[in-house]
Structure formats: C-alpha cells, structure tokens
Amino acid sequence: MNIRTLLSASSPMQLHSVLQIFLGLAVSLFTLRLGAGLFAFRAANKLERPSYQVIKRLPAGKQFVEIRKYNPIAETTVDESSMRKAGGKGFGKCASYIFGQNISNNKMEKEDSEEKMQMTAPVRSVGEISNNEKMQMTAPVRSVAATTATKTKISFVIGSKYNLKTVPKPKDKSVKIVKVDEHTMAAVTFAGPPPSDDRITKERDLILQTLEKEGIRAKGKETMVYGYHDPVITPNFLRRNEVA
C-alpha cells in the first residue's frame, strides 16, 4: 500500500496525528540546527583576530567603507595555483599545521614534540584579480583570486602569544611562516552566505569608486575576501563577510 492509498484510507483524526508528528519533527530539527548554528557563531566570535584601528568610515550607499590600519602579524601560509586549490588543499595544510603537524619551539617540551595551537579568525588568501577574473571562496577565509600568472596564497593568522622565533616549525615544507608588516586596507562588511563571484566584484568596485570620490588611490591590486564564520553550521544571517 503506497502513501497516497494509506492517506486516503485514514480518518481525519489519524491524518491530524500524522501531521502533528511531522510538524514536531520539523520544529525539533530546526531548533537543533539553530542551536548548533548559534554555538558555532559564538565559538567563532571568541577566536583571536588581528587588531586594527578604524581610521575613517566612508558612506557607500547603504554600506560603509572602513579604512583600517592593521598592526603587524605573523601568519602561516601556503601557495596554491588556484583559488579552488587554496580553499581546499591549501586550507587543509594550514589547518593541519595549526592542529599539530609542527615541531614545537618550546624549550620545556621534548625534542621534536608537536604543539596544538589556538585557532584564529579570519583565515585569508591573497593574490590578484583582473576585471573579468572569477573567484571562489571557502569560509572562514580571507581570499583573493589569482590571475593565471599569479599564485593564490592562503594563510592562517598566528596567535599573538607567538613571534617568528617561538612559533612552531611546520613539518610540511610547503607551509611557510612569514611576517605581515603594518598595513592599511579598505573593507566593506556584510552578512550572508559566502559571496558569489558577482557579489565580490560588486563590493570591490564599490570600494574603489568610494575611494576615488574621496581622492584616495589604492596602491595594491589585491582583492581580499574575509569569512569569519563557517559556511555550513552558522546561519547565513549571522555570518560576517568582508571584501577588501
């Protein structure tokens, strides 16, 4: 007997009970999903982030372009040939380093011992993008699409407890530890799922147009995408994205 036949043979009371069961299950699943999303959101917000000072906020339609001055940071980085590889393979290499695929520089530890480091936010990728270049993003990530002639670099910011002398050494030779000097950046912030190619291009153009109106010229050609929360568990309306 199929479902249609079963339903047609059921009394209104039975149908009502079945609908109540399905509705209860749907509400329970939604509550569980929302609860997990809120937990992930709060956990991500507790992660250490690079410190910066907002120098100026420029009106840009319904948004604002923030001009930020970032303090120097250290980061672990991997070069990949494309944004897709950076968001997948490169992300995995950096994450493996953070979670223990390293050699500790702590003199109190045994020689060649591994050290599990604290996760930070956001993860970032850096490269260059042409006017017709298409981008892909894996969050949480700061990403920049690369042209065919330029590699894409994906990086994790290293916690402030470390410096270049004390940070653990990567076991994977493709993972590098570098210092990022003090720098100034223009960024827009918005909520939602990981931005599409068109959204990234739209936000980048908005930034450049806003800067031009203020008589400010962007020196670099890099377009960065920041994702501060995971794209799977955290509800889209809570996710923080940035294009810079």
Short mmCIF file of C-alpha atoms in Angstrom, two decimals:
data_model
loop_
_atom_site.label_atom_id
_atom_site.label_comp_id
_atom_site.label_asym_id
_atom_site.label_seq_id
_atom_site.Cartn_x
_atom_site.Cartn_y
_atom_site.Cartn_z
CA MET A 1 0.00 0.00 0.00
CA ASN A 2 1.53 3.34 -1.03
CA ILE A 3 1.36 6.60 0.96
CA ARG A 4 -1.47 8.06 -1.15
CA THR A 5 -3.61 4.97 -0.60
CA LEU A 6 -2.76 4.96 3.10
CA LEU A 7 -3.72 8.60 3.49
CA SER A 8 -6.97 8.18 1.58
CA ALA A 9 -7.91 5.27 3.82
CA SER A 10 -7.05 7.13 7.02
CA SER A 11 -9.56 9.03 9.13
CA PRO A 12 -9.22 12.81 9.65
CA MET A 13 -8.11 12.11 13.21
CA GLN A 14 -5.30 9.85 12.02
CA LEU A 15 -4.20 12.38 9.41
CA HIS A 16 -4.11 15.09 12.06
CA SER A 17 -1.91 12.90 14.28
CA VAL A 18 0.49 12.16 11.42
CA LEU A 19 0.75 15.86 10.55
CA GLN A 20 1.43 16.70 14.19
CA ILE A 21 4.26 14.15 14.27
CA PHE A 22 5.85 15.54 11.09
CA LEU A 23 5.44 19.12 12.34
CA GLY A 24 7.02 18.21 15.66
CA LEU A 25 9.96 16.59 13.92
CA ALA A 26 10.41 19.62 11.66
CA VAL A 27 10.38 22.01 14.63
CA SER A 28 12.84 19.80 16.54
CA LEU A 29 15.24 19.66 13.60
CA PHE A 30 15.01 23.43 13.09
CA THR A 31 15.65 24.07 16.79
CA LEU A 32 18.63 21.68 16.77
CA ARG A 33 20.03 23.31 13.62
CA LEU A 34 19.62 26.82 15.03
CA GLY A 35 21.13 25.81 18.36
CA ALA A 36 24.20 24.32 16.67
CA GLY A 37 24.49 27.42 14.50
CA LEU A 38 24.38 29.76 17.48
CA PHE A 39 27.01 27.66 19.25
CA ALA A 40 29.30 27.82 16.21
CA PHE A 41 28.69 31.56 15.87
CA ARG A 42 29.63 32.25 19.48
CA ALA A 43 32.66 29.99 19.32
CA ALA A 44 33.95 31.79 16.20
CA ASN A 45 33.45 35.18 17.84
CA LYS A 46 35.73 34.14 20.71
CA LEU A 47 38.66 33.40 18.39
CA GLU A 48 41.58 35.81 18.42
CA ARG A 49 41.56 38.24 15.48
CA PRO A 50 44.16 40.64 14.10
CA SER A 51 43.95 44.02 15.80
CA TYR A 52 43.31 47.15 13.76
CA GLN A 53 42.27 50.75 14.09
CA VAL A 54 39.46 52.22 12.01
CA ILE A 55 40.91 55.42 10.55
CA LYS A 56 37.84 56.52 8.64
CA ARG A 57 34.34 55.33 7.65
CA LEU A 58 33.22 56.43 4.20
CA PRO A 59 29.50 56.31 3.25
CA ALA A 60 28.90 53.96 0.30
CA GLY A 61 25.16 53.77 -0.41
CA LYS A 62 23.59 51.64 2.35
CA GLN A 63 27.03 50.46 3.46
CA PHE A 64 30.25 51.98 4.73
CA VAL A 65 33.81 51.51 3.53
CA GLU A 66 36.14 51.26 6.51
CA ILE A 67 39.75 52.32 6.14
CA ARG A 68 41.69 50.24 8.65
CA LYS A 69 45.25 50.27 9.89
CA TYR A 70 46.36 46.77 10.87
CA ASN A 71 49.13 46.00 13.32
CA PRO A 72 51.96 43.66 12.25
CA ILE A 73 51.09 39.97 12.43
CA ALA A 74 52.72 36.59 11.81
CA GLU A 75 50.98 34.01 9.66
CA THR A 76 51.36 30.52 8.31
CA THR A 77 50.90 30.44 4.56
CA VAL A 78 50.66 28.05 1.61
CA ASP A 79 50.94 28.96 -2.07
CA GLU A 80 48.49 27.31 -4.46
CA SER A 81 47.93 27.66 -8.20
CA SER A 82 44.22 28.48 -7.97
CA MET A 83 41.51 29.72 -5.59
CA ARG A 84 39.84 26.29 -5.62
CA LYS A 85 43.06 24.58 -4.50
CA ALA A 86 43.74 27.32 -1.95
CA GLY A 87 40.30 26.90 -0.40
CA GLY A 88 40.63 23.10 -0.30
CA LYS A 89 44.12 21.65 -0.28
CA GLY A 90 45.83 24.82 0.97
CA PHE A 91 43.28 25.30 3.75
CA GLY A 92 43.86 21.71 4.86
CA LYS A 93 47.63 22.16 5.03
CA CYS A 94 47.34 25.30 7.15
CA ALA A 95 44.77 23.69 9.44
CA SER A 96 46.96 20.60 9.88
CA TYR A 97 49.86 22.83 10.92
CA ILE A 98 47.73 24.68 13.48
CA PHE A 99 46.33 21.45 14.92
CA GLY A 100 49.68 19.73 15.48
CA GLN A 101 51.60 18.97 12.28
CA ASN A 102 54.51 21.02 13.57
CA ILE A 103 57.62 20.91 15.73
CA SER A 104 57.38 22.90 18.95
CA ASN A 105 59.95 25.58 19.77
CA ASN A 106 59.03 25.39 23.44
CA LYS A 107 62.22 24.51 25.32
CA MET A 108 60.14 22.92 28.07
CA GLU A 109 58.82 20.31 25.63
CA LYS A 110 60.60 17.20 24.40
CA GLU A 111 62.62 17.48 21.20
CA ASP A 112 60.50 17.15 18.02
CA SER A 113 57.31 17.32 20.07
CA GLU A 114 54.15 18.65 18.42
CA GLU A 115 52.17 21.64 19.66
CA LYS A 116 48.46 22.21 19.15
CA MET A 117 47.89 25.89 18.56
CA GLN A 118 44.80 28.02 19.07
CA MET A 119 42.66 28.71 16.01
CA THR A 120 42.26 32.34 14.96
CA ALA A 121 39.95 34.22 12.59
CA PRO A 122 39.75 35.00 9.81
CA VAL A 123 41.71 32.72 7.51
CA ARG A 124 42.93 34.60 4.46
CA SER A 125 44.03 34.07 0.87
CA VAL A 126 45.97 36.67 -1.06
CA GLY A 127 46.57 37.15 -4.77
CA GLU A 128 45.50 39.43 -7.59
CA ILE A 129 42.30 39.66 -9.59
CA SER A 130 41.67 41.07 -13.02
CA ASN A 131 38.46 42.83 -14.04
CA ASN A 132 37.00 39.65 -15.54
CA GLU A 133 38.52 37.14 -13.11
CA LYS A 134 36.14 34.71 -11.39
CA MET A 135 36.57 33.94 -7.69
CA GLN A 136 35.59 31.08 -5.44
CA MET A 137 35.56 31.19 -1.67
CA THR A 138 35.74 28.77 1.23
CA ALA A 139 34.98 30.31 4.59
CA PRO A 140 36.11 31.26 7.11
CA VAL A 141 38.69 32.79 4.81
CA ARG A 142 40.25 36.00 3.64
CA SER A 143 40.66 35.29 -0.04
CA VAL A 144 41.87 36.89 -3.20
CA ALA A 145 41.57 35.28 -6.60
CA ALA A 146 44.74 34.97 -8.62
CA THR A 147 45.21 35.57 -12.31
CA THR A 148 46.63 32.73 -14.37
CA ALA A 149 50.11 34.23 -13.92
CA THR A 150 49.86 34.71 -10.14
CA LYS A 151 49.58 32.14 -7.37
CA THR A 152 46.96 32.36 -4.66
CA LYS A 153 48.24 32.36 -1.09
CA ILE A 154 46.08 31.09 1.74
CA SER A 155 47.07 31.95 5.29
CA PHE A 156 46.13 31.48 8.93
CA VAL A 157 46.97 34.31 11.32
CA ILE A 158 49.17 33.07 14.16
CA GLY A 159 48.12 33.88 17.72
CA SER A 160 49.77 36.86 19.40
CA LYS A 161 51.45 34.62 22.01
CA TYR A 162 53.98 33.65 19.31
CA ASN A 163 56.64 35.50 17.37
CA LEU A 164 58.84 34.34 14.49
CA LYS A 165 61.32 32.84 16.98
CA THR A 166 58.87 30.98 19.21
CA VAL A 167 56.26 29.81 16.69
CA PRO A 168 56.31 26.03 15.99
CA LYS A 169 58.07 24.92 12.80
CA PRO A 170 55.87 23.35 10.09
CA LYS A 171 56.53 19.71 9.22
CA ASP A 172 55.16 20.29 5.71
CA LYS A 173 57.79 22.18 3.70
CA SER A 174 55.09 23.87 1.62
CA VAL A 175 53.83 25.64 4.76
CA LYS A 176 55.79 28.83 5.47
CA ILE A 177 55.87 31.22 8.43
CA VAL A 178 56.01 34.87 7.41
CA LYS A 179 55.61 38.31 8.96
CA VAL A 180 52.99 40.71 7.61
CA ASP A 181 54.02 44.30 8.27
CA GLU A 182 51.71 47.06 9.37
CA HIS A 183 49.32 47.85 6.53
CA THR A 184 46.24 49.91 5.65
CA MET A 185 43.20 48.38 3.98
CA ALA A 186 39.72 49.44 2.83
CA ALA A 187 36.90 46.98 3.55
CA VAL A 188 33.12 46.54 3.43
CA THR A 189 31.24 44.21 5.78
CA PHE A 190 28.00 42.33 5.09
CA ALA A 191 26.08 39.30 6.31
CA GLY A 192 25.05 36.26 4.32
CA PRO A 193 26.42 33.11 2.69
CA PRO A 194 29.92 33.05 1.18
CA PRO A 195 29.71 35.74 -1.52
CA SER A 196 29.37 34.79 -5.17
CA ASP A 197 31.76 35.94 -7.90
CA ASP A 198 29.37 38.72 -8.86
CA ARG A 199 28.96 39.89 -5.26
CA ILE A 200 32.72 40.03 -4.74
CA THR A 201 33.19 42.05 -7.93
CA LYS A 202 30.33 44.37 -6.95
CA GLU A 203 31.78 45.05 -3.49
CA ARG A 204 35.29 45.56 -4.85
CA ASP A 205 34.04 48.09 -7.40
CA LEU A 206 32.07 49.86 -4.66
CA ILE A 207 35.24 50.21 -2.60
CA LEU A 208 37.28 51.57 -5.50
CA GLN A 209 34.56 54.04 -6.51
CA THR A 210 34.18 55.26 -2.92
CA LEU A 211 37.92 55.72 -2.51
CA GLU A 212 38.11 57.60 -5.81
CA LYS A 213 35.40 60.03 -4.69
CA GLU A 214 37.46 60.75 -1.58
CA GLY A 215 40.62 61.26 -3.63
CA ILE A 216 42.21 58.11 -2.23
CA ARG A 217 44.15 55.78 -4.51
CA ALA A 218 44.52 52.09 -3.71
CA LYS A 219 48.15 51.03 -4.11
CA GLY A 220 47.71 47.27 -4.23
CA LYS A 221 45.86 45.14 -6.79
CA GLU A 222 44.80 42.53 -4.28
CA THR A 223 41.14 41.83 -3.57
CA MET A 224 40.58 40.08 -0.26
CA VAL A 225 37.57 38.15 0.97
CA TYR A 226 37.20 37.52 4.69
CA GLY A 227 34.88 34.95 6.20
CA TYR A 228 34.69 34.92 9.99
CA HIS A 229 32.25 32.03 10.42
CA ASP A 230 31.87 28.58 8.87
CA PRO A 231 29.53 28.34 5.84
CA VAL A 232 27.78 25.13 6.92
CA ILE A 233 26.60 25.39 10.53
CA THR A 234 26.35 29.12 11.21
CA PRO A 235 23.08 30.62 9.88
CA ASN A 236 23.67 32.95 6.94
CA PHE A 237 22.12 35.95 8.68
CA LEU A 238 24.81 35.66 11.39
CA ARG A 239 27.79 35.10 9.08
CA ARG A 240 30.21 38.01 8.73
CA ASN A 241 31.78 38.50 5.31
CA GLU A 242 34.17 41.19 4.17
CA VAL A 243 35.59 42.21 0.81
CA ALA A 244 38.68 44.41 0.95
#
